[in-house]
């Protein structure tokens, strides 16, 4: 696998429902510029999002590659779903290709949890990353290699609710943090039984709300820890 040069600069973008954030990384995933952000446009169509990204790039001259974490299912740089931005507008959009044409740089796009996962895992064994926030993000890796994305958030966990609806922001506000924590205990037990992972990492804004003792092979991670994934993405053998 070809190694990046020591002075490679990578623009890392995180597209969210509220804001689009950007920073500049070196090949080791270290931030070499402060975060900048702009509000996610309304409506968040592909054209409007690309226009906003173009504005952000003016803060980061000299980047050579672009890594994008996108809130939806991405396959080979093509958007399949975008629950928080409007799936109908985004479905089958070749986003990596379109953004690359505008910025005149090579672009890789993956699910936002996948990019964070690349940034936080140890690279040893079977590791899972979940993010707790508006919904339930997931990433699955084996020996540091990103495996095809699973939309586990939309798998039913009860007769009437998938994971997003069972433990997402809105449900925590409705049922309270005590009941939400009881549900999280159940969810983590399911993950342990189904995946038999070597290590589980929990990120996202609501990870701070967990009040019960976690297993020794579960680690809470900061969202900023995942930014290294924007660099590690370029050392992946393939991107699904």
mmCIF file of C-alpha atoms in Angstrom, residues 94-175:
data_model
loop_
_atom_site.group_PDB
_atom_site.id
_atom_site.type_symbol
_atom_site.label_atom_id
_atom_site.label_comp_id
_atom_site.label_asym_id
_atom_site.label_seq_id
_atom_site.Cartn_x
_atom_site.Cartn_y
_atom_site.Cartn_z
ATOM 1 C CA UNK A 94 -22.391 10.230 -6.505
ATOM 2 C CA UNK A 95 -21.248 12.625 -3.814
ATOM 3 C CA UNK A 96 -17.540 11.767 -3.801
ATOM 4 C CA UNK A 97 -17.383 12.263 -7.556
ATOM 5 C CA UNK A 98 -19.373 15.502 -7.534
ATOM 6 C CA UNK A 99 -17.455 17.054 -4.656
ATOM 7 C CA UNK A 100 -14.151 15.975 -6.183
ATOM 8 C CA UNK A 101 -15.075 17.695 -9.451
ATOM 9 C CA UNK A 102 -15.866 20.941 -7.639
ATOM 10 C CA UNK A 103 -12.815 20.953 -5.360
ATOM 11 C CA UNK A 104 -10.479 19.400 -7.938
ATOM 12 C CA UNK A 105 -9.144 17.016 -5.289
ATOM 13 C CA UNK A 106 -9.576 13.283 -4.609
ATOM 14 C CA UNK A 107 -12.479 12.710 -2.214
ATOM 15 C CA UNK A 108 -13.509 9.767 -0.044
ATOM 16 C CA UNK A 109 -16.928 9.686 1.609
ATOM 17 C CA UNK A 110 -18.066 7.259 4.306
ATOM 18 C CA UNK A 111 -20.728 7.154 6.977
ATOM 19 C CA UNK A 112 -19.881 9.572 9.797
ATOM 20 C CA UNK A 113 -19.735 6.802 12.421
ATOM 21 C CA UNK A 114 -17.390 4.836 10.151
ATOM 22 C CA UNK A 115 -15.008 7.774 9.938
ATOM 23 C CA UNK A 116 -15.076 8.244 13.700
ATOM 24 C CA UNK A 117 -14.523 4.525 14.125
ATOM 25 C CA UNK A 118 -11.363 4.652 12.053
ATOM 26 C CA UNK A 119 -10.102 7.402 14.336
ATOM 27 C CA UNK A 120 -10.603 5.696 17.706
ATOM 28 C CA UNK A 121 -10.002 1.964 17.316
ATOM 29 C CA UNK A 122 -6.774 0.236 18.346
ATOM 30 C CA UNK A 123 -6.593 -1.764 15.121
ATOM 31 C CA UNK A 124 -6.472 -5.069 16.990
ATOM 32 C CA UNK A 125 -9.194 -7.650 16.553
ATOM 33 C CA UNK A 126 -12.918 -7.179 16.063
ATOM 34 C CA UNK A 127 -13.929 -3.703 17.196
ATOM 35 C CA UNK A 128 -17.253 -1.867 17.131
ATOM 36 C CA UNK A 129 -17.943 1.849 17.503
ATOM 37 C CA UNK A 130 -21.395 3.197 18.370
ATOM 38 C CA UNK A 131 -22.460 6.820 18.616
ATOM 39 C CA UNK A 132 -25.290 8.011 20.833
ATOM 40 C CA UNK A 133 -26.986 11.211 19.731
ATOM 41 C CA UNK A 134 -29.874 12.099 17.459
ATOM 42 C CA UNK A 135 -29.824 8.433 16.504
ATOM 43 C CA UNK A 136 -27.623 5.378 16.872
ATOM 44 C CA UNK A 137 -24.538 5.314 14.649
ATOM 45 C CA UNK A 138 -22.412 2.208 14.190
ATOM 46 C CA UNK A 139 -19.094 1.197 12.662
ATOM 47 C CA UNK A 140 -17.545 -2.271 12.471
ATOM 48 C CA UNK A 141 -13.806 -2.880 11.982
ATOM 49 C CA UNK A 142 -11.488 -5.867 11.945
ATOM 50 C CA UNK A 143 -7.777 -5.332 12.594
ATOM 51 C CA UNK A 144 -8.252 -1.655 11.767
ATOM 52 C CA UNK A 145 -9.950 -2.307 8.425
ATOM 53 C CA UNK A 146 -13.381 -0.789 7.945
ATOM 54 C CA UNK A 147 -15.995 -3.410 7.096
ATOM 55 C CA UNK A 148 -19.079 -2.682 4.959
ATOM 56 C CA UNK A 149 -21.433 -0.346 6.764
ATOM 57 C CA UNK A 150 -24.457 -1.757 8.583
ATOM 58 C CA UNK A 151 -27.518 0.405 9.206
ATOM 59 C CA UNK A 152 -28.035 -1.224 12.587
ATOM 60 C CA UNK A 153 -29.912 1.884 13.740
ATOM 61 C CA UNK A 154 -32.875 0.816 11.621
ATOM 62 C CA UNK A 155 -33.003 -2.773 12.824
ATOM 63 C CA UNK A 156 -36.059 -3.396 15.060
ATOM 64 C CA UNK A 157 -35.217 -3.736 18.740
ATOM 65 C CA UNK A 158 -38.864 -3.970 19.857
ATOM 66 C CA UNK A 159 -42.094 -4.708 17.993
ATOM 67 C CA UNK A 160 -42.571 -1.013 17.239
ATOM 68 C CA UNK A 161 -39.155 0.678 17.529
ATOM 69 C CA UNK A 162 -35.772 0.483 15.855
ATOM 70 C CA UNK A 163 -32.618 1.579 17.689
ATOM 71 C CA UNK A 164 -32.952 5.205 16.580
ATOM 72 C CA UNK A 165 -36.455 5.399 18.029
ATOM 73 C CA UNK A 166 -35.576 3.315 21.113
ATOM 74 C CA UNK A 167 -32.540 5.233 22.406
ATOM 75 C CA UNK A 168 -32.269 8.401 20.286
ATOM 76 C CA UNK A 169 -32.404 11.984 21.573
ATOM 77 C CA UNK A 170 -36.165 12.368 21.318
ATOM 78 C CA UNK A 171 -36.861 9.172 23.213
ATOM 79 C CA UNK A 172 -34.418 10.034 26.007
ATOM 80 C CA UNK A 173 -36.187 13.381 26.429
ATOM 81 C CA UNK A 174 -39.548 11.605 26.532
ATOM 82 C CA UNK A 175 -38.767 8.797 28.982
#
